[in-house]
Amino acid sequence: MPTVKSLDDLKKIREEALKKQQMKETSGKTEVIVGMGTVGIAAGARETLKAILDIIEEDNLDNIIVRQTGNIGLDSFEPIVQVVLPGKEKVSYGRVNSEMARKIIKQHVIGGEIVKEYQIVG
Amino acid sequence: MRELALHILDIAENSISAGASRIRIGVEENLHTDRLKIAIEDKGKGMDAETLAKVTDPFITSRTTRKVGLGIPFFKAAAESSEGHFKIQSQPGHGTTVTAEFKRSHIDRMPLGDLAGTLQTLIIGTPDVHWIFDYRINDEIFEFDDEPIKEVLDGVPLSDPGVIRYIRDTLRTGIDELRQSADVPTNH
């Protein structure tokens, strides 16, 4: 079991994060948004968001901002995940479970290639 | 929804939609009186009496209005079916407090579920909100306030891999240690 970490530990995490930022070119951040309305939550959106955070942590991925939003308005597609690469249009994915989230992060967020089979085409 | 932690997430989403700047989530278990209390308290825009009357009625909410508050009737039913009660207090311009109380040992009382997961989702997913969490079991307490964390981070995003780990471990450890000290199973 992990021990309770102090704010001093957090200061070290911050310094490391800043170092990594300096090493990278400022290419902008990718946004990953998860719909967290009632229907999304009931369909498993929290597990999807947790999976996304776990992938970022395990693979040590930088420059990704994870946000949640309220109801996206496409109930039958929940849980919905949206990806916005810097300077690109928003891409929406439907019925995203933990495994699909992993593929979306690997292929789209890191690789830049849309996962067509999960995409909601409106 | 089969976990109280998911209901907490849903109610907190209403507070976020209401533009709350600060949201406090309180969970209180008392093994002597056999009660479990949950409170979600926001500093937000609040509701007038008419809206307040509507949000607990499953047949009036939704469709024509924004889909905020859809989960409230379910949370209310969950409390009332386990010898508990449910209350929303709100004042326009000040904020809203939702409280649900349960008989802790009631057979129909939903498990608390993944509290740490709910909090992690809210804290990291809505960085503009000041989150406060306190969890009491009898006389012991675990408190979590994300403000000092944000002050230290000073602009480093909450979805940085190291920060994700820090927040998750702090929540999990705090919750687990509180339950151990009160002899409550870690998953209940």
Short mmCIF file of C-alpha atoms in Angstrom, two decimals:
data_model
loop_
_atom_site.label_atom_id
_atom_site.label_comp_id
_atom_site.label_asym_id
_atom_site.label_seq_id
_atom_site.Cartn_x
_atom_site.Cartn_y
_atom_site.Cartn_z
CA MET A 1 0.00 0.00 0.00
CA PRO A 2 1.36 3.45 -0.84
CA THR A 3 2.23 5.68 2.07
CA VAL A 4 0.74 9.12 2.48
CA LYS A 5 2.75 11.58 0.46
CA SER A 6 3.56 15.05 1.65
CA LEU A 7 3.40 18.34 -0.18
CA ASP A 8 7.22 18.17 -0.38
CA ASP A 9 6.83 15.07 -2.54
CA LEU A 10 4.47 17.11 -4.71
CA LYS A 11 7.09 19.86 -5.08
CA LYS A 12 9.49 17.27 -6.51
CA ILE A 13 6.78 16.07 -8.91
CA ARG A 14 6.27 19.67 -10.00
CA GLU A 15 9.98 20.24 -10.63
CA GLU A 16 10.16 17.11 -12.74
CA ALA A 17 7.09 18.11 -14.71
CA LEU A 18 8.62 21.53 -15.40
CA LYS A 19 11.92 19.96 -16.54
CA LYS A 20 10.09 17.76 -19.00
CA GLN A 21 8.16 20.75 -20.28
CA GLN A 22 11.34 22.69 -20.94
CA MET A 23 12.88 19.81 -22.85
CA LYS A 24 9.95 19.60 -25.20
CA GLU A 25 9.08 22.06 -27.85
CA THR A 26 5.93 23.94 -27.03
CA SER A 27 3.75 22.13 -29.48
CA GLY A 28 0.54 22.71 -27.51
CA LYS A 29 -1.45 20.34 -25.40
CA THR A 30 -3.88 17.66 -26.44
CA GLU A 31 -7.24 17.70 -24.71
CA VAL A 32 -9.14 14.55 -23.81
CA ILE A 33 -12.70 15.22 -22.65
CA VAL A 34 -15.05 12.70 -21.03
CA GLY A 35 -18.83 13.32 -20.84
CA MET A 36 -19.94 12.96 -17.22
CA GLY A 37 -23.71 13.58 -17.31
CA THR A 38 -26.09 11.21 -15.51
CA VAL A 39 -26.41 8.92 -18.54
CA GLY A 40 -22.64 8.88 -19.05
CA ILE A 41 -22.00 8.02 -15.40
CA ALA A 42 -24.57 5.22 -15.49
CA ALA A 43 -22.93 3.87 -18.65
CA GLY A 44 -19.47 3.75 -17.03
CA ALA A 45 -17.89 7.14 -17.80
CA ARG A 46 -16.03 7.23 -14.49
CA GLU A 47 -14.26 3.95 -15.27
CA THR A 48 -13.39 5.28 -18.74
CA LEU A 49 -11.90 8.47 -17.29
CA LYS A 50 -10.00 6.51 -14.65
CA ALA A 51 -8.59 4.25 -17.37
CA ILE A 52 -7.39 7.30 -19.30
CA LEU A 53 -5.65 8.66 -16.19
CA ASP A 54 -4.07 5.23 -15.55
CA ILE A 55 -2.69 5.08 -19.11
CA ILE A 56 -1.21 8.57 -18.79
CA GLU A 57 0.38 7.60 -15.49
CA GLU A 58 1.68 4.17 -16.55
CA ASP A 59 3.11 5.37 -19.85
CA ASN A 60 4.30 8.68 -18.39
CA LEU A 61 2.56 10.77 -21.06
CA ASP A 62 2.98 14.53 -20.97
CA ASN A 63 1.11 17.39 -22.52
CA ILE A 64 -2.31 15.81 -22.19
CA ILE A 65 -5.08 17.69 -20.42
CA VAL A 66 -7.93 15.49 -19.20
CA ARG A 67 -11.22 17.23 -18.56
CA GLN A 68 -14.73 16.17 -17.91
CA THR A 69 -17.85 17.87 -19.13
CA GLY A 70 -21.58 17.58 -18.49
CA ASN A 71 -24.06 15.96 -20.80
CA ILE A 72 -22.85 15.95 -24.41
CA GLY A 73 -26.33 15.24 -25.77
CA LEU A 74 -25.80 11.88 -27.46
CA ASP A 75 -27.20 9.57 -24.78
CA SER A 76 -27.11 6.34 -26.76
CA PHE A 77 -23.38 6.77 -27.38
CA GLU A 78 -22.31 7.21 -23.74
CA PRO A 79 -19.65 7.00 -22.43
CA ILE A 80 -18.37 9.59 -24.87
CA VAL A 81 -14.71 10.63 -25.19
CA GLN A 82 -13.60 13.60 -27.26
CA VAL A 83 -10.05 14.23 -28.43
CA VAL A 84 -8.74 17.60 -29.53
CA LEU A 85 -5.19 17.59 -30.90
CA PRO A 86 -3.52 21.04 -31.03
CA GLY A 87 -4.89 22.95 -33.99
CA LYS A 88 -7.21 20.11 -35.02
CA GLU A 89 -10.97 19.65 -34.91
CA LYS A 90 -12.67 17.80 -32.06
CA VAL A 91 -13.18 14.06 -32.67
CA SER A 92 -15.93 12.25 -30.72
CA TYR A 93 -15.87 8.57 -29.80
CA GLY A 94 -18.85 6.61 -28.54
CA ARG A 95 -19.45 3.76 -26.04
CA VAL A 96 -15.85 3.97 -24.93
CA ASN A 97 -14.77 1.38 -22.35
CA SER A 98 -11.35 1.13 -20.71
CA GLU A 99 -9.82 -0.94 -23.47
CA MET A 100 -11.09 1.33 -26.22
CA ALA A 101 -9.76 4.30 -24.26
CA ARG A 102 -6.31 2.70 -24.32
CA LYS A 103 -6.45 2.32 -28.09
CA ILE A 104 -7.68 5.90 -28.56
CA ILE A 105 -4.80 7.24 -26.44
CA LYS A 106 -2.17 5.12 -28.24
CA GLN A 107 -3.40 5.56 -31.79
CA HIS A 108 -4.96 9.02 -31.82
CA VAL A 109 -3.55 11.07 -28.94
CA ILE A 110 0.01 9.80 -29.37
CA GLY A 111 -0.01 8.57 -32.96
CA GLY A 112 -2.21 11.29 -34.43
CA GLU A 113 -4.39 8.82 -36.30
CA ILE A 114 -8.17 8.79 -35.68
CA VAL A 115 -9.60 5.44 -34.52
CA LYS A 116 -12.29 5.34 -37.22
CA GLU A 117 -14.16 2.29 -35.92
CA TYR A 118 -15.03 4.02 -32.62
CA GLN A 119 -15.78 7.43 -34.05
CA ILE A 120 -19.26 8.93 -33.84
CA VAL A 121 -19.98 10.27 -37.28
CA GLY A 122 -22.75 12.84 -37.09
CA MET B 1 -26.18 3.26 -10.47
CA ARG B 2 -25.12 0.68 -7.93
CA GLU B 3 -22.69 2.68 -5.84
CA LEU B 4 -23.25 5.66 -3.61
CA ALA B 5 -19.96 7.00 -4.95
CA LEU B 6 -21.54 7.21 -8.43
CA HIS B 7 -24.51 9.12 -7.01
CA ILE B 8 -22.08 11.51 -5.33
CA LEU B 9 -20.38 12.01 -8.70
CA ASP B 10 -23.73 12.70 -10.37
CA ILE B 11 -24.86 15.22 -7.73
CA ALA B 12 -21.48 16.97 -7.84
CA GLU B 13 -21.91 17.26 -11.63
CA ASN B 14 -25.06 19.32 -10.97
CA SER B 15 -23.00 21.65 -8.78
CA ILE B 16 -20.39 21.99 -11.53
CA SER B 17 -23.13 22.79 -14.06
CA ALA B 18 -24.44 25.42 -11.65
CA GLY B 19 -21.05 27.14 -11.87
CA ALA B 20 -19.93 26.31 -8.33
CA SER B 21 -16.53 27.68 -7.37
CA ARG B 22 -16.23 25.47 -4.31
CA ILE B 23 -17.75 22.05 -3.65
CA ARG B 24 -17.53 20.12 -0.41
CA ILE B 25 -18.30 16.43 -0.23
CA GLY B 26 -18.86 14.98 3.21
CA VAL B 27 -19.33 11.32 4.08
CA GLU B 28 -20.05 10.34 7.66
CA GLU B 29 -20.46 6.85 9.00
CA ASN B 30 -21.48 6.24 12.55
CA LEU B 31 -21.29 2.62 13.60
CA HIS B 32 -22.88 3.30 17.00
CA THR B 33 -26.02 4.98 15.69
CA ASP B 34 -25.91 2.87 12.50
CA ARG B 35 -26.32 5.89 10.21
CA LEU B 36 -24.53 6.91 7.03
CA LYS B 37 -24.76 10.51 5.88
CA ILE B 38 -23.66 12.05 2.61
CA ALA B 39 -23.61 15.78 1.94
CA ILE B 40 -22.70 17.64 -1.26
CA GLU B 41 -22.50 21.34 -0.58
CA ASP B 42 -21.69 23.93 -3.21
CA LYS B 43 -21.02 27.61 -3.38
CA GLY B 44 -22.84 28.27 -6.63
CA LYS B 45 -25.83 30.01 -8.12
CA GLY B 46 -28.45 28.05 -6.17
CA MET B 47 -32.08 27.43 -7.11
CA ASP B 48 -35.35 29.21 -6.42
CA ALA B 49 -38.21 27.44 -4.63
CA GLU B 50 -39.96 26.47 -7.87
CA THR B 51 -36.91 24.82 -9.43
CA LEU B 52 -36.12 23.17 -6.11
CA ALA B 53 -39.58 21.57 -6.04
CA LYS B 54 -39.11 20.29 -9.59
CA VAL B 55 -35.71 18.63 -9.28
CA THR B 56 -36.82 15.83 -6.98
CA ASP B 57 -39.76 14.91 -9.22
CA PRO B 58 -38.70 12.38 -11.87
CA PHE B 59 -41.68 13.25 -14.10
CA ILE B 60 -41.02 16.94 -14.33
CA THR B 61 -37.24 17.13 -14.75
CA SER B 62 -35.55 16.68 -18.14
CA ARG B 63 -36.50 16.92 -21.81
CA THR B 64 -37.65 20.52 -22.13
CA THR B 65 -35.02 21.86 -19.77
CA ARG B 66 -31.33 21.06 -19.64
CA LYS B 67 -30.64 17.58 -18.40
CA VAL B 68 -29.33 18.71 -15.08
CA GLY B 69 -30.58 16.91 -12.03
CA LEU B 70 -31.80 13.76 -13.74
CA GLY B 71 -30.11 11.62 -11.11
CA ILE B 72 -31.62 13.36 -8.08
CA PRO B 73 -34.83 11.27 -7.88
CA PHE B 74 -32.73 8.07 -7.96
CA PHE B 75 -30.49 9.22 -5.14
CA LYS B 76 -33.57 10.22 -3.14
CA ALA B 77 -35.13 6.79 -3.71
CA ALA B 78 -31.89 5.08 -2.67
CA ALA B 79 -31.96 6.91 0.68
CA GLU B 80 -35.66 6.45 1.32
CA SER B 81 -35.57 2.71 0.59
CA SER B 82 -33.04 2.17 3.37
CA GLU B 83 -34.80 3.88 6.26
CA GLY B 84 -33.16 7.14 5.44
CA HIS B 85 -34.14 10.51 4.07
CA PHE B 86 -33.12 13.03 1.50
CA LYS B 87 -33.05 16.81 1.49
CA ILE B 88 -32.06 19.64 -0.83
CA GLN B 89 -31.59 23.12 0.52
CA SER B 90 -30.85 25.96 -1.82
CA GLN B 91 -30.64 29.68 -1.85
CA PRO B 92 -30.42 31.64 -5.09
CA GLY B 93 -27.04 33.35 -5.33
CA HIS B 94 -25.52 31.32 -2.52
CA GLY B 95 -25.54 27.64 -3.33
CA THR B 96 -27.11 24.27 -2.83
CA THR B 97 -26.69 21.50 -0.28
CA VAL B 98 -27.87 17.98 -0.98
CA THR B 99 -27.98 15.60 1.98
CA ALA B 100 -28.87 11.92 2.00
CA GLU B 101 -29.03 9.76 5.06
CA PHE B 102 -29.20 5.97 5.25
CA LYS B 103 -29.54 3.26 7.84
CA ARG B 104 -26.02 1.95 7.49
CA SER B 105 -26.78 -1.74 8.01
CA HIS B 106 -29.99 -1.75 5.95
CA ILE B 107 -30.09 -4.62 3.47
CA ASP B 108 -31.00 -2.25 0.63
CA ARG B 109 -28.33 0.30 1.46
CA MET B 110 -26.07 0.60 -1.57
CA PRO B 111 -22.34 0.13 -0.99
CA LEU B 112 -20.26 3.30 -0.93
CA GLY B 113 -18.18 1.94 -3.79
CA ASP B 114 -15.15 3.64 -5.29
CA LEU B 115 -15.02 6.94 -3.42
CA ALA B 116 -11.39 7.54 -4.40
CA GLY B 117 -12.28 7.05 -8.09
CA THR B 118 -15.14 9.53 -7.88
CA LEU B 119 -12.96 12.14 -6.19
CA GLN B 120 -10.07 11.62 -8.58
CA THR B 121 -12.45 12.11 -11.51
CA LEU B 122 -13.88 15.32 -10.07
CA ILE B 123 -10.61 16.87 -8.88
CA ILE B 124 -8.60 16.21 -12.04
CA GLY B 125 -11.51 16.64 -14.46
CA THR B 126 -12.60 20.05 -13.14
CA PRO B 127 -9.46 21.92 -12.09
CA ASP B 128 -11.32 25.24 -11.76
CA VAL B 129 -13.38 24.02 -8.82
CA HIS B 130 -11.99 24.09 -5.28
CA TRP B 131 -12.70 20.59 -3.91
CA ILE B 132 -12.98 19.70 -0.26
CA PHE B 133 -13.61 16.16 0.93
CA ASP B 134 -14.09 14.97 4.46
CA TYR B 135 -14.81 11.43 5.45
CA ARG B 136 -15.66 10.59 9.04
CA ILE B 137 -16.06 7.21 10.65
CA ASN B 138 -17.16 7.60 14.26
CA ASP B 139 -14.62 10.05 15.72
CA GLU B 140 -11.89 9.61 13.12
CA ILE B 141 -11.60 11.82 10.06
CA PHE B 142 -9.78 11.97 6.73
CA GLU B 143 -9.75 15.40 5.14
CA PHE B 144 -8.65 16.33 1.66
CA ASP B 145 -8.50 19.86 0.32
CA ASP B 146 -7.09 20.37 -3.18
CA GLU B 147 -6.16 24.02 -2.71
CA PRO B 148 -2.69 23.48 -1.16
CA ILE B 149 -1.95 21.01 -3.98
CA LYS B 150 -2.84 23.55 -6.65
CA GLU B 151 -0.75 26.19 -4.91
CA VAL B 152 2.31 23.94 -4.96
CA LEU B 153 1.70 22.89 -8.57
CA ASP B 154 1.44 26.52 -9.64
CA GLY B 155 0.33 25.87 -13.21
CA VAL B 156 1.53 22.29 -13.69
CA PRO B 157 -1.62 20.46 -14.88
CA LEU B 158 -3.43 18.02 -12.61
CA SER B 159 -3.27 15.46 -15.43
CA ASP B 160 0.55 15.34 -15.28
CA PRO B 161 1.47 11.64 -14.76
CA GLY B 162 3.22 12.28 -11.42
CA VAL B 163 0.34 14.42 -10.15
CA ILE B 164 -2.25 11.78 -11.14
CA ARG B 165 -0.29 9.26 -9.05
CA TYR B 166 0.04 11.69 -6.14
CA ILE B 167 -3.68 12.50 -5.97
CA ARG B 168 -4.78 8.89 -6.43
CA ASP B 169 -2.40 7.53 -3.78
CA THR B 170 -3.25 10.28 -1.30
CA LEU B 171 -6.98 9.58 -1.62
CA ARG B 172 -6.71 5.80 -1.56
CA THR B 173 -4.31 5.74 1.38
CA GLY B 174 -6.33 8.24 3.38
CA ILE B 175 -9.60 6.38 2.85
CA ASP B 176 -8.08 2.94 3.50
CA GLU B 177 -6.29 4.04 6.66
CA LEU B 178 -9.45 5.63 8.05
CA ARG B 179 -11.41 2.44 7.44
CA GLN B 180 -8.69 0.30 8.99
CA SER B 181 -8.56 2.46 12.09
CA ALA B 182 -12.32 2.05 12.51
CA ASP B 183 -12.24 -1.66 11.64
CA VAL B 184 -14.47 -1.15 8.61
CA PRO B 185 -13.75 -3.37 5.60
CA THR B 186 -11.91 -1.41 2.89
CA ASN B 187 -14.56 -2.31 0.36
CA HIS B 188 -18.07 -1.95 1.66
#
